[in-house]
mmCIF file of C-alpha atoms in Angstrom:
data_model
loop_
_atom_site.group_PDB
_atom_site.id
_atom_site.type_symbol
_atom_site.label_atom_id
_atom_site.label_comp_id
_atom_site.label_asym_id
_atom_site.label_seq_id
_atom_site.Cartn_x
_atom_site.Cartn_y
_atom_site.Cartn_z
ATOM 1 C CA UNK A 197 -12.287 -37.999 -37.817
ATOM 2 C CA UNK A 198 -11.572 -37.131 -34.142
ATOM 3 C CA UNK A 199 -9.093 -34.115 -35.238
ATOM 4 C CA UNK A 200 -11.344 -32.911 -37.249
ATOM 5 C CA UNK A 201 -14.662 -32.608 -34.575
ATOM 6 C CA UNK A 202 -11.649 -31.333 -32.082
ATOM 7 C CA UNK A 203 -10.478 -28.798 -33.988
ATOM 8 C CA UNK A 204 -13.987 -27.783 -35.109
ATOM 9 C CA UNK A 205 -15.025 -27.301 -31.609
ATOM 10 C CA UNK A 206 -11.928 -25.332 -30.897
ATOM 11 C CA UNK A 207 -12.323 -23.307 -33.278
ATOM 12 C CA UNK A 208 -15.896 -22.412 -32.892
ATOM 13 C CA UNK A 209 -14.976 -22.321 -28.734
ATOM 14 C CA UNK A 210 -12.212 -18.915 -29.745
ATOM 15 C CA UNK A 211 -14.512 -17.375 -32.149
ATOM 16 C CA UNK A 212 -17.220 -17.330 -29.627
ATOM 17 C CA UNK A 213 -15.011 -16.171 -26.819
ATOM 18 C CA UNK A 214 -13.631 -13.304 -29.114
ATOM 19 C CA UNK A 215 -17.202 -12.456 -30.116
ATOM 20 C CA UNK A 216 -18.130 -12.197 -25.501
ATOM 21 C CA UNK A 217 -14.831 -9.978 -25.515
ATOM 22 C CA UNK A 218 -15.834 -7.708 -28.361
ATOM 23 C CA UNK A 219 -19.287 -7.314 -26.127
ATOM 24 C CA UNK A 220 -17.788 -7.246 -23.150
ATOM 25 C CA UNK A 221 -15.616 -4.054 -24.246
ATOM 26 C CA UNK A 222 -18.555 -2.289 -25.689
ATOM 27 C CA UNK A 223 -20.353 -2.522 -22.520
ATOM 28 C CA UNK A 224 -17.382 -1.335 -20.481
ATOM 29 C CA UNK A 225 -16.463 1.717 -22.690
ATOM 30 C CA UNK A 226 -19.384 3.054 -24.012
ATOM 31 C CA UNK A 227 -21.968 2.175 -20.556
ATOM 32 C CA UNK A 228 -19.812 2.351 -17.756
ATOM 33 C CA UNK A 229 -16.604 0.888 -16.921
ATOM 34 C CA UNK A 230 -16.184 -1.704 -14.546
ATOM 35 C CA UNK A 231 -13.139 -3.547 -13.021
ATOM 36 C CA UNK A 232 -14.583 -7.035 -12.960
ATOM 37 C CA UNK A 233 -15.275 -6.698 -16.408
ATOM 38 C CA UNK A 234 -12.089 -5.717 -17.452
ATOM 39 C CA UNK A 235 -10.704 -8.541 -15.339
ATOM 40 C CA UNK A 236 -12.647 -10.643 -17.601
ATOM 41 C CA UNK A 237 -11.620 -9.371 -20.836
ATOM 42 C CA UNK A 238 -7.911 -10.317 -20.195
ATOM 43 C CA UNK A 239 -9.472 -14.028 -18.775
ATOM 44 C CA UNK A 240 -11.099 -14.007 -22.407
ATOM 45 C CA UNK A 241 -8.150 -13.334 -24.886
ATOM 46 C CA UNK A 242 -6.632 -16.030 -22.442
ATOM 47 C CA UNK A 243 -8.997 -18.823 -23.006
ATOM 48 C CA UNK A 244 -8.612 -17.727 -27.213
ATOM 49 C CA UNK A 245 -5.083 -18.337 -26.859
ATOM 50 C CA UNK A 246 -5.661 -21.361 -25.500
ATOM 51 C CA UNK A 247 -8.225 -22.889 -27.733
ATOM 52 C CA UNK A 248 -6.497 -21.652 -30.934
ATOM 53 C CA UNK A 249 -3.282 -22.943 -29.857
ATOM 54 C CA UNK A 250 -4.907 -26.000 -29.293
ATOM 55 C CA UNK A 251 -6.547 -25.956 -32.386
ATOM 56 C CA UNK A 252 -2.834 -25.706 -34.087
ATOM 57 C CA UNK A 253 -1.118 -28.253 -32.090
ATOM 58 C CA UNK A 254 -4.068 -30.957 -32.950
ATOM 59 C CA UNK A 255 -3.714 -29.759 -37.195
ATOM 60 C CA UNK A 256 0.092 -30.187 -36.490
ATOM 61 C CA UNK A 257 -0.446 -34.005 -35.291
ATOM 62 C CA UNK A 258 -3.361 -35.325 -38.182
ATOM 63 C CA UNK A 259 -0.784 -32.919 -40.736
ATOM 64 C CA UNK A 260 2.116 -34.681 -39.644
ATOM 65 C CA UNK A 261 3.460 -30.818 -40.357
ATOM 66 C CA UNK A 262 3.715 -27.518 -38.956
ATOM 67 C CA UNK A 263 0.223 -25.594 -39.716
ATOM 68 C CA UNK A 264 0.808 -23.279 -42.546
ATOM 69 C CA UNK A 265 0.086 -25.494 -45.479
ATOM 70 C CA UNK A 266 -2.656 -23.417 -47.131
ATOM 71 C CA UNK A 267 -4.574 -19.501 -46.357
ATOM 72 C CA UNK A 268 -6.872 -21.235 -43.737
ATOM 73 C CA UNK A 269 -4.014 -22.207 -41.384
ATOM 74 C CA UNK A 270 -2.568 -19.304 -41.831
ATOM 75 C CA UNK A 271 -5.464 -17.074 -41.438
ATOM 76 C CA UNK A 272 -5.755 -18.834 -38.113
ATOM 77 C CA UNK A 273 -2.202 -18.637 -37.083
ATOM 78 C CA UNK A 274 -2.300 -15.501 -37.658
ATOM 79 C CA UNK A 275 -5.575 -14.914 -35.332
ATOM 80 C CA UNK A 276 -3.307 -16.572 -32.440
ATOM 81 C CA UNK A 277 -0.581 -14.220 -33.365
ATOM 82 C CA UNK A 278 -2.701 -11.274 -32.435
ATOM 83 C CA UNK A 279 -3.813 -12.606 -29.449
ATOM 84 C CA UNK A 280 0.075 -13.713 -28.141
ATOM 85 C CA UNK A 281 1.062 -9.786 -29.022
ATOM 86 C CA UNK A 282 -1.752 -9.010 -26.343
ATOM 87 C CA UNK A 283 -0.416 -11.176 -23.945
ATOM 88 C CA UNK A 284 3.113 -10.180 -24.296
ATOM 89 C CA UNK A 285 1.945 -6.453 -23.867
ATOM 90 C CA UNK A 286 -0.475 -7.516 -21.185
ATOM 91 C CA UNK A 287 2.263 -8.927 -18.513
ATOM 92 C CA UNK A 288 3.859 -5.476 -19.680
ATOM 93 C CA UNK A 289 1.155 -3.529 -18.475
ATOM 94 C CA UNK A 290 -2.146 -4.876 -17.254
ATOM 95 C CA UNK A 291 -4.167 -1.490 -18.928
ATOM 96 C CA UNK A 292 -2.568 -0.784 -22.070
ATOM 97 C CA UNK A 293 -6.328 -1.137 -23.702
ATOM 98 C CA UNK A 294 -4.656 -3.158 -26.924
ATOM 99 C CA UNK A 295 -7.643 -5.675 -26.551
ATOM 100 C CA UNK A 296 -9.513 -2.368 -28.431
ATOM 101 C CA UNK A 297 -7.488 -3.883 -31.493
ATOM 102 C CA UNK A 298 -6.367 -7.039 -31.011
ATOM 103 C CA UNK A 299 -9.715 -8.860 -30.428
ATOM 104 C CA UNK A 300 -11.689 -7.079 -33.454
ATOM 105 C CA UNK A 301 -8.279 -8.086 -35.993
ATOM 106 C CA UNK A 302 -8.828 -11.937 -34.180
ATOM 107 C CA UNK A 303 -12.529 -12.045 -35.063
ATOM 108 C CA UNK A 304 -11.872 -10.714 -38.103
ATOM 109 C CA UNK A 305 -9.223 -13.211 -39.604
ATOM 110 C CA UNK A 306 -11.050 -15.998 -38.175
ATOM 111 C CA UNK A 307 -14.298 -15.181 -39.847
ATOM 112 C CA UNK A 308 -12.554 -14.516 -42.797
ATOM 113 C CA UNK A 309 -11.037 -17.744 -42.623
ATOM 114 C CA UNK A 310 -13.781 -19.666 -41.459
ATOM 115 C CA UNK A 311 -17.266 -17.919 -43.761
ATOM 116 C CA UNK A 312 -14.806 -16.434 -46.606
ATOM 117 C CA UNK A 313 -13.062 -19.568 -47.714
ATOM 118 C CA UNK A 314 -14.066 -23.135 -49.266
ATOM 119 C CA UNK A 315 -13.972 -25.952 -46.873
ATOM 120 C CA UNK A 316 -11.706 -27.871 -49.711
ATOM 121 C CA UNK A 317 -9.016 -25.552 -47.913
ATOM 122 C CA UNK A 318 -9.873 -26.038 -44.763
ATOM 123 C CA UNK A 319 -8.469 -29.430 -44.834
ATOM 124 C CA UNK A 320 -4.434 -29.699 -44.214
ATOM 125 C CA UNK A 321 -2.573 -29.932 -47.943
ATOM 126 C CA UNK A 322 0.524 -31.902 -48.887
ATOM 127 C CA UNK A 323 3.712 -29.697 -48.440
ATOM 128 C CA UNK A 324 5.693 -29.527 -51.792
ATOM 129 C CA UNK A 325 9.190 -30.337 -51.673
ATOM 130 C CA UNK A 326 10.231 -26.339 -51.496
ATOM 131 C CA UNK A 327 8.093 -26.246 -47.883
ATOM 132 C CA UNK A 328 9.528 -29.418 -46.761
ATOM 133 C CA UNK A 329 12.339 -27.856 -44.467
ATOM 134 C CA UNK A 330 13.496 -27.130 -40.962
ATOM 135 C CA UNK A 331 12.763 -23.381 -41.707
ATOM 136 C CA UNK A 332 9.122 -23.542 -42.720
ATOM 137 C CA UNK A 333 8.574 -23.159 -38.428
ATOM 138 C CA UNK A 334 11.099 -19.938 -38.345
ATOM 139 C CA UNK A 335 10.460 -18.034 -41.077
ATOM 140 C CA UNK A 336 6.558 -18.116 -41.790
ATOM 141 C CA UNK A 337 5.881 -17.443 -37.667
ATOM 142 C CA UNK A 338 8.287 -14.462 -37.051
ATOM 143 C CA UNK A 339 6.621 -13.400 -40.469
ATOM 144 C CA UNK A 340 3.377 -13.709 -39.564
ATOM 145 C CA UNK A 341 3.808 -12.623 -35.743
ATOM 146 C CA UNK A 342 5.573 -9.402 -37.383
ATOM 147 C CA UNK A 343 2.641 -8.576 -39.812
ATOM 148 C CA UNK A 344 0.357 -9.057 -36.222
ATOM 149 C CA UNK A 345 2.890 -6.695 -34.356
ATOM 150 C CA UNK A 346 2.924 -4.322 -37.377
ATOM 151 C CA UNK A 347 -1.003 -4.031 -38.145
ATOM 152 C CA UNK A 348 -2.156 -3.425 -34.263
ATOM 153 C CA UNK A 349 0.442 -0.827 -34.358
ATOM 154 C CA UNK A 350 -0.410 0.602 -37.183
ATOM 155 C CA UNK A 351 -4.153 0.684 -36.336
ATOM 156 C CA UNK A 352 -2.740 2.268 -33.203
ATOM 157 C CA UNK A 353 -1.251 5.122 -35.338
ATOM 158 C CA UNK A 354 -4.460 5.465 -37.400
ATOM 159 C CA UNK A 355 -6.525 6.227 -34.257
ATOM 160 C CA UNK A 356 -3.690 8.369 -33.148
ATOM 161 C CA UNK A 357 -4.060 10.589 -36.468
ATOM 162 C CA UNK A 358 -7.920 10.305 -35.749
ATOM 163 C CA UNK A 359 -7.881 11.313 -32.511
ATOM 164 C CA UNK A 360 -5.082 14.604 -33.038
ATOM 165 C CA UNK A 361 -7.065 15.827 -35.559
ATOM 166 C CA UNK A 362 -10.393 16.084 -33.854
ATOM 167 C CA UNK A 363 -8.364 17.649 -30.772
ATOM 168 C CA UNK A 364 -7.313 20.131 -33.905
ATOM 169 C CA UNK A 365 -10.840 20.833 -34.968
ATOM 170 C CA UNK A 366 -11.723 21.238 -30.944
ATOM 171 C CA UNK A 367 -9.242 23.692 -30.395
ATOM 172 C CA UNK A 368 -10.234 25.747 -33.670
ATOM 173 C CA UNK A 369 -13.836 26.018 -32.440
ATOM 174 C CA UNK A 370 -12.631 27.111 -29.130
ATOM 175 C CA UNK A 371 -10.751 29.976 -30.636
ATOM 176 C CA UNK A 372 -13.440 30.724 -32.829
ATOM 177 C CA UNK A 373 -15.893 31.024 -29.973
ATOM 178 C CA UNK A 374 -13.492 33.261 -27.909
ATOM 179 C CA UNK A 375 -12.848 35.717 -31.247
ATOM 180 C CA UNK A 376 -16.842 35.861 -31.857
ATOM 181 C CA UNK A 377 -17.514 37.008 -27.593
ATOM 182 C CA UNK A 378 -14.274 39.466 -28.085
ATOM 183 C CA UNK A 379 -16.340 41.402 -31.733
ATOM 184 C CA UNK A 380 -19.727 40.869 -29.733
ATOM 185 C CA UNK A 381 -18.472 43.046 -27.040
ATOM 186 C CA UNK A 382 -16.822 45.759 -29.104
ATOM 187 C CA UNK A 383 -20.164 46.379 -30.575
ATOM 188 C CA UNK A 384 -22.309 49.197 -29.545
ATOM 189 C CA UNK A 385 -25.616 47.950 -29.526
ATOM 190 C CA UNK A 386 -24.691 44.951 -27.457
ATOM 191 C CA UNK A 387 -26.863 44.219 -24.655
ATOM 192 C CA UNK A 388 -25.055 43.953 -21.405
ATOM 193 C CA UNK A 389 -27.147 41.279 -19.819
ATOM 194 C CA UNK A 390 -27.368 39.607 -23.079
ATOM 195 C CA UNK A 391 -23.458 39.416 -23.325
ATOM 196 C CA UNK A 392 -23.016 38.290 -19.667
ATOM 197 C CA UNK A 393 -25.184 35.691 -19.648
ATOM 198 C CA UNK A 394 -23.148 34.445 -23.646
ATOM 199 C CA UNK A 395 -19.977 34.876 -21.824
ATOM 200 C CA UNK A 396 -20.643 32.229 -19.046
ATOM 201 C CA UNK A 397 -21.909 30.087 -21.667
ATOM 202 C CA UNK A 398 -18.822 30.358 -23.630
ATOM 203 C CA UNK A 399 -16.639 29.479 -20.239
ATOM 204 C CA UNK A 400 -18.814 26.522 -19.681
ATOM 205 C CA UNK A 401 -17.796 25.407 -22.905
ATOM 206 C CA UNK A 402 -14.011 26.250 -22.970
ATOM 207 C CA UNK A 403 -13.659 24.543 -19.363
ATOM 208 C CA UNK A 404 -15.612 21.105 -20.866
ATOM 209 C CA UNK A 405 -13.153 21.751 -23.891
ATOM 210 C CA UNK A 406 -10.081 22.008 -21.422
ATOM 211 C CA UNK A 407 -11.222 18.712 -19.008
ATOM 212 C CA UNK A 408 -12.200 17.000 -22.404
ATOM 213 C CA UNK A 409 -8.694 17.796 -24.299
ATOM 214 C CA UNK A 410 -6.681 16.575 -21.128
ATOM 215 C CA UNK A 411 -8.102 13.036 -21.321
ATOM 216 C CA UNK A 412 -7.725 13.010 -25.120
ATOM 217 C CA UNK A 413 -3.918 14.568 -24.488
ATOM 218 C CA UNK A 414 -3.647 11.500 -22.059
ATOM 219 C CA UNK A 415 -5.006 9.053 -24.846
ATOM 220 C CA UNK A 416 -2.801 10.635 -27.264
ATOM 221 C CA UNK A 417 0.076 10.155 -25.104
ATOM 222 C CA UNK A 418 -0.670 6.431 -24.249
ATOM 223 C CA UNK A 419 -1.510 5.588 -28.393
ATOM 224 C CA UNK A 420 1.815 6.885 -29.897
ATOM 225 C CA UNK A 421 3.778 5.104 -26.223
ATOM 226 C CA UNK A 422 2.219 1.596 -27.343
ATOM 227 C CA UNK A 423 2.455 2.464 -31.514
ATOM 228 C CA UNK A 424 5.967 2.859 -31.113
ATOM 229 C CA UNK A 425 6.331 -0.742 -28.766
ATOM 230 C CA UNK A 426 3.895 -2.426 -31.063
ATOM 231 C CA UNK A 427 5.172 -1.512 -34.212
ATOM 232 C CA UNK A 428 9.173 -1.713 -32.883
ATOM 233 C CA UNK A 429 8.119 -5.580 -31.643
ATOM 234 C CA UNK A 430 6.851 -5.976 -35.334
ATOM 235 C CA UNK A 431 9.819 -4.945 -37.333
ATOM 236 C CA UNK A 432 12.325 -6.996 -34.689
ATOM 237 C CA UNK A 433 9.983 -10.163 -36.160
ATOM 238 C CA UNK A 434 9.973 -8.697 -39.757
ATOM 239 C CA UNK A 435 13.916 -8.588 -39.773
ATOM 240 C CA UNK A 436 14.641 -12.323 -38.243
ATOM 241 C CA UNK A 437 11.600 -13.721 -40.509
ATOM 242 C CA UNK A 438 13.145 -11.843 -43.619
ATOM 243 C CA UNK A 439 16.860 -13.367 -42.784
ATOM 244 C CA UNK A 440 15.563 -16.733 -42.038
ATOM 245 C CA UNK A 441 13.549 -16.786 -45.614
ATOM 246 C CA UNK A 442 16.707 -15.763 -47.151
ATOM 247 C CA UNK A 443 18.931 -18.364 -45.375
ATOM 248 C CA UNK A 444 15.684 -20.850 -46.861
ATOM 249 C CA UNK A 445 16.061 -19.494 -50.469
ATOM 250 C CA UNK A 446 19.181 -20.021 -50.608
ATOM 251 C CA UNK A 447 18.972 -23.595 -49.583
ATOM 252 C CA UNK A 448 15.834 -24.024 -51.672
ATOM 253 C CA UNK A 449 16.869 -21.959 -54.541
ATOM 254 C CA UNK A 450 20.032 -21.918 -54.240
ATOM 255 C CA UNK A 451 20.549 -17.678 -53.691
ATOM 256 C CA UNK A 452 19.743 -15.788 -50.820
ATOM 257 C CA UNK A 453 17.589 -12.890 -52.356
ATOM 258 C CA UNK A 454 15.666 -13.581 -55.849
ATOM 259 C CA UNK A 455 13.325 -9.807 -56.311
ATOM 260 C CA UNK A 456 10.732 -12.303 -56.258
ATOM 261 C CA UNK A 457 7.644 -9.994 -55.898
ATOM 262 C CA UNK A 458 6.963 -11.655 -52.080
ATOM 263 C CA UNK A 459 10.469 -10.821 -51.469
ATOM 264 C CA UNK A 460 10.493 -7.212 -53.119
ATOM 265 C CA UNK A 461 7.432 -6.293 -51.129
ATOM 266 C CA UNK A 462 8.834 -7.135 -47.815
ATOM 267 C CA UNK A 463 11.611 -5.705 -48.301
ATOM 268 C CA UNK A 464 9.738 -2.115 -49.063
ATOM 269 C CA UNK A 465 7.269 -3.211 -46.167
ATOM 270 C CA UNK A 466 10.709 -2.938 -44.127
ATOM 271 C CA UNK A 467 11.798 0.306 -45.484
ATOM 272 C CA UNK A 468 8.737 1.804 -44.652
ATOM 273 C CA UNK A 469 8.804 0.888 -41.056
ATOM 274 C CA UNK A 470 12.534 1.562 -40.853
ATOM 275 C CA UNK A 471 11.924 4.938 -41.906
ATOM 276 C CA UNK A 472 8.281 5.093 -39.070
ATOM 277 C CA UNK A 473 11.440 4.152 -36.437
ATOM 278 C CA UNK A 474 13.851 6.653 -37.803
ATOM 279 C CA UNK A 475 11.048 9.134 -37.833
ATOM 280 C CA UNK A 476 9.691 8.211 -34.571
ATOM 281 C CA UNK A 477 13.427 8.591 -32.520
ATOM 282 C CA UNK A 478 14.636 11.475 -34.975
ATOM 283 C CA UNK A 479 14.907 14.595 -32.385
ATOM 284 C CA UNK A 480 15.683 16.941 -35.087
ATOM 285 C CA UNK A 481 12.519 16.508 -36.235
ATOM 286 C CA UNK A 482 8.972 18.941 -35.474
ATOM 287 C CA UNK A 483 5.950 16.707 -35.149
ATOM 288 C CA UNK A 484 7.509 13.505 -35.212
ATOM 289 C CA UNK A 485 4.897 11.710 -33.254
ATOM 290 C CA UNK A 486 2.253 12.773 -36.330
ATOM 291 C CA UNK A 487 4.594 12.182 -39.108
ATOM 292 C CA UNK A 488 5.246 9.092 -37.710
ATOM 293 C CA UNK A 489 1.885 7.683 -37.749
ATOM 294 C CA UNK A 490 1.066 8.529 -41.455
ATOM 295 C CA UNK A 491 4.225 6.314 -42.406
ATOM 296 C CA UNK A 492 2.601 3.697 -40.232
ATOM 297 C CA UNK A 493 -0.898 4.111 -41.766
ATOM 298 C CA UNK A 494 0.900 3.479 -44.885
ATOM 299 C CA UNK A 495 2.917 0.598 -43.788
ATOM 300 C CA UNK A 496 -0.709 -0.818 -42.991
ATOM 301 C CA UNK A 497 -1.634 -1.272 -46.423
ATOM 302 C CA UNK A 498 1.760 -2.378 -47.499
ATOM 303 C CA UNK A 499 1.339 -5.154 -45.144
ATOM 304 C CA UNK A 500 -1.764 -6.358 -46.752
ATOM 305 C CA UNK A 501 -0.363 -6.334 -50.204
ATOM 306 C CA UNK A 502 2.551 -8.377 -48.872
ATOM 307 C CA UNK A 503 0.674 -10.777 -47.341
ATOM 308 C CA UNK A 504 -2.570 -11.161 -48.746
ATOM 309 C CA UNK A 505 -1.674 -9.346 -52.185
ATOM 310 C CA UNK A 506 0.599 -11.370 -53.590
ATOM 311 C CA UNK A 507 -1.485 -14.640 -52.462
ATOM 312 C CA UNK A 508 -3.874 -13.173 -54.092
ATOM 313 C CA UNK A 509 -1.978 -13.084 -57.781
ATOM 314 C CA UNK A 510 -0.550 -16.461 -57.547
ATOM 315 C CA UNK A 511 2.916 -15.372 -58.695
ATOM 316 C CA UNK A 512 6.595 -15.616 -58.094
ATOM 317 C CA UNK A 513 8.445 -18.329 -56.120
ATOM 318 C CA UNK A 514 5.399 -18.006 -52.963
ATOM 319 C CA UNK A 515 2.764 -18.871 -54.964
ATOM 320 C CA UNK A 516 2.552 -22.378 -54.376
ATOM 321 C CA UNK A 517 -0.408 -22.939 -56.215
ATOM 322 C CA UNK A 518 -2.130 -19.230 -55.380
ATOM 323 C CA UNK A 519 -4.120 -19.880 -51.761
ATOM 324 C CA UNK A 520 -3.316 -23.527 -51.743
ATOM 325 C CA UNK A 521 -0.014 -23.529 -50.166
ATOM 326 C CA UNK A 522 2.065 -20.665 -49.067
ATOM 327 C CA UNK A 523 5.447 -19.749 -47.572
ATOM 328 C CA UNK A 524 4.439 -16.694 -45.331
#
C-alpha cells in the first residue's frame, strides 16, 4: 500500500512541476524574458527527472520487474525519456531552448497515461514467459529513449518547415511592396509628396522585415543544428534497441528477424531516418536542410504507428494481450 501512495505522489509531484515549466516558458517568451526564470526552467525538468525516476525505481521494487509491463509504465517511461534527452542536451549547451518540446511531449504522455487510461492498468501486470529475460531492460529503453530522441527532433524539423516558410511568405511581400512603389512612381499622375511620404513607409517596413528575418535566420540556423543532434541521438538508440530485440527473438523465438508487423515497422521507421541522415550530410544535394525536415515530419508519424499503432491492433508477436503487456 506504501508503493502505491509513493508513487502516486510522485507522480502527481512531475506532472505538476511540468505543468510550472510549461507556465514558466510562456511567461518568459511571450512577456519578457528573464534569466532567473530560465534558470528555473532547467531546475524544473530537473526535479521531473527526479520524481519520475523515482516513481520507476519504487514500481521496479513492489513489481519485482523492470517497469514496462503494460502502456501505463511505458507511457511514463517514456515521459522520463524526454526529460533525460533534455538533460543530455542541456550539459551540451545550457540555451538550446529544447524545453520548448520536451516539457509539452512530458505533460502530454503523462496525462495521457494518467486521465486516458483505466486504473486496472495502472497497476504492475505479471510478465509472460516471452518478457521474462535479461533483455527486456536493453531493448524496450534504447527503444523507447530512441522514439523520445526521434519525436523532439522531428517536432524540431516541423517548426523548422513552419518557420522557412513564413520567412518565404515575408520575403514575397517584401518584393511585392518594392515592385508596387517602383509602378507607383512610373505613373504620371503620381503625387510627389504622396509618393515620398509611401516610400519611407515602405523602408520602415523592409528594415523591420530585414531585423525580423535575421533573428528568424538565427532560429532557423539553431532548429535544423539541434534536429540533426536530436534526431542523430535517436536513430544511434533505434539501431542498438533494434539489434538487441533481434538478439531477444532469437532467443525467444528462436530467429533473429520474424516481419512481425512491430518488427516491419521499425525497420521502415529506420529507413526513413537513415535516409533524413543521408539527406541531411548529402553535399550534392540543393536544399538539404528543407528536404531533410519533411523526411523527419514523416518519420514523426511513422513513429507513432510503431509504437502506439501496433499496440493499438493487438497483433503479431508484441501484442501481449493488446495494451496489457508490451515489448517496446
Amino acid at each position: 500500500m506504501i508503493f502505491v501512495t509513493l508513487e502516486h505522489i510522485l507522480i502527481h509531484i512531475s506532472f505538476s512541476i511540468i505543468l510550472i515549466v510549461i507556465l514558466i516558458y510562456l511567461i518568459n517568451f511571450l512577456v519578457y524574458e528573464i534569466e532567473g526564470l530560465r534558470n528555473s526552467l532547467e531546475k524544473g525538468m530537473i526535479a521531473t527527472c527526479l520524481s519520475i525516476t523515482g516513481f520507476l525505481v519504487i514500481r521496479w521494487i513492489s513489481s519485482g520487474h523492470f517497469p514496462l509491463s503494460n502502456l501505463y509504465e511505458s507511457l511514463i517511461f517514456l515521459s522520463w525519456s524526454f526529460s533525460i534527452i533534455h538533460m543530455i542536451l542541456y550539459l551540451e549547451n545550457p540555451k538550446n531552448y529544447l524545453s520548448a518540446i520536451t516539457a509539452p511531449s512530458a505533460i502530454f504522455t503523462q496525462g495521457f497515461a494518467t486521465s486516458g487510461l483505466s486504473t486496472e492498468m495502472h497497476q504492475p501486470a505479471i510478465l509472460v514467459p516471452a518478457l521474462q529475460s535479461q533483455w527486456l531492460m536493453m531493448h524496450v529503453s534504447m527503444m523507447l529513449l530512441s522514439y523520445a530522441a526521434l519525436l523532439c527532433g522531428s517536432l524540431l524539423s516541423v517548426a523548422f518547415i513552419v518557420i522557412t516558410f513564413q520567412k518565404q511568405i515575408d520575403f514575397f511581400v517584401k518584393n511585392k511592396n518594392f515592385l508596387s512603389l517602383k509602378k507607383k512612381k512610373k505613373s504620371f499622375f503620381f503625387d510627389k509628396m504622396e509618393y515620398l511620404s509611401e516610400k519611407e513607409s515602405v523602408f520602415q517596413n523592409t528594415y523591420s522585415l530585414s531585423f525580423q528575418n535575421f533573428y528568424k535566420y538565427q532560429l532557423i540556423q539553431h532548429l535544423d543544428y539541434w534536429s540533426y543532434r536530436v534526431i542523430n541521438l535517436g536513430f544511434t538508440f533505434l539501431t542498438i534497441g533494434i539489434l538487441s530485440g533481434a538478439v531477444w527473438a532469437n532467443e525467444a523465438w528462436g530467429s533473429y528477424w520474424n516481419w512481425d508487423p512491430k518488427e516491419t515497422w521499425a525497420f521502415i521507421t529506420w529507413t526513413i531516418f537513415a535516409i533524413y541522415l543521408h539527406t541531411r550530410t548529402n553535399s550534392k544535394l540543393k536544399d538539404k536542410g528543407t528536404n531533410s525536415a519533411f523526411v523527419a515530419s514523416i518519420g514523426f508519424l511513422l513513429i507513432w504507428i510503431c509504437y502506439f499503432g501496433i499496440n493499438l491492433l493487438g497483433i503479431g508477436f508484441h501484442s501481449y494481450g493488446s495494451f496489457q503487456l508490451i515489448s517496446n
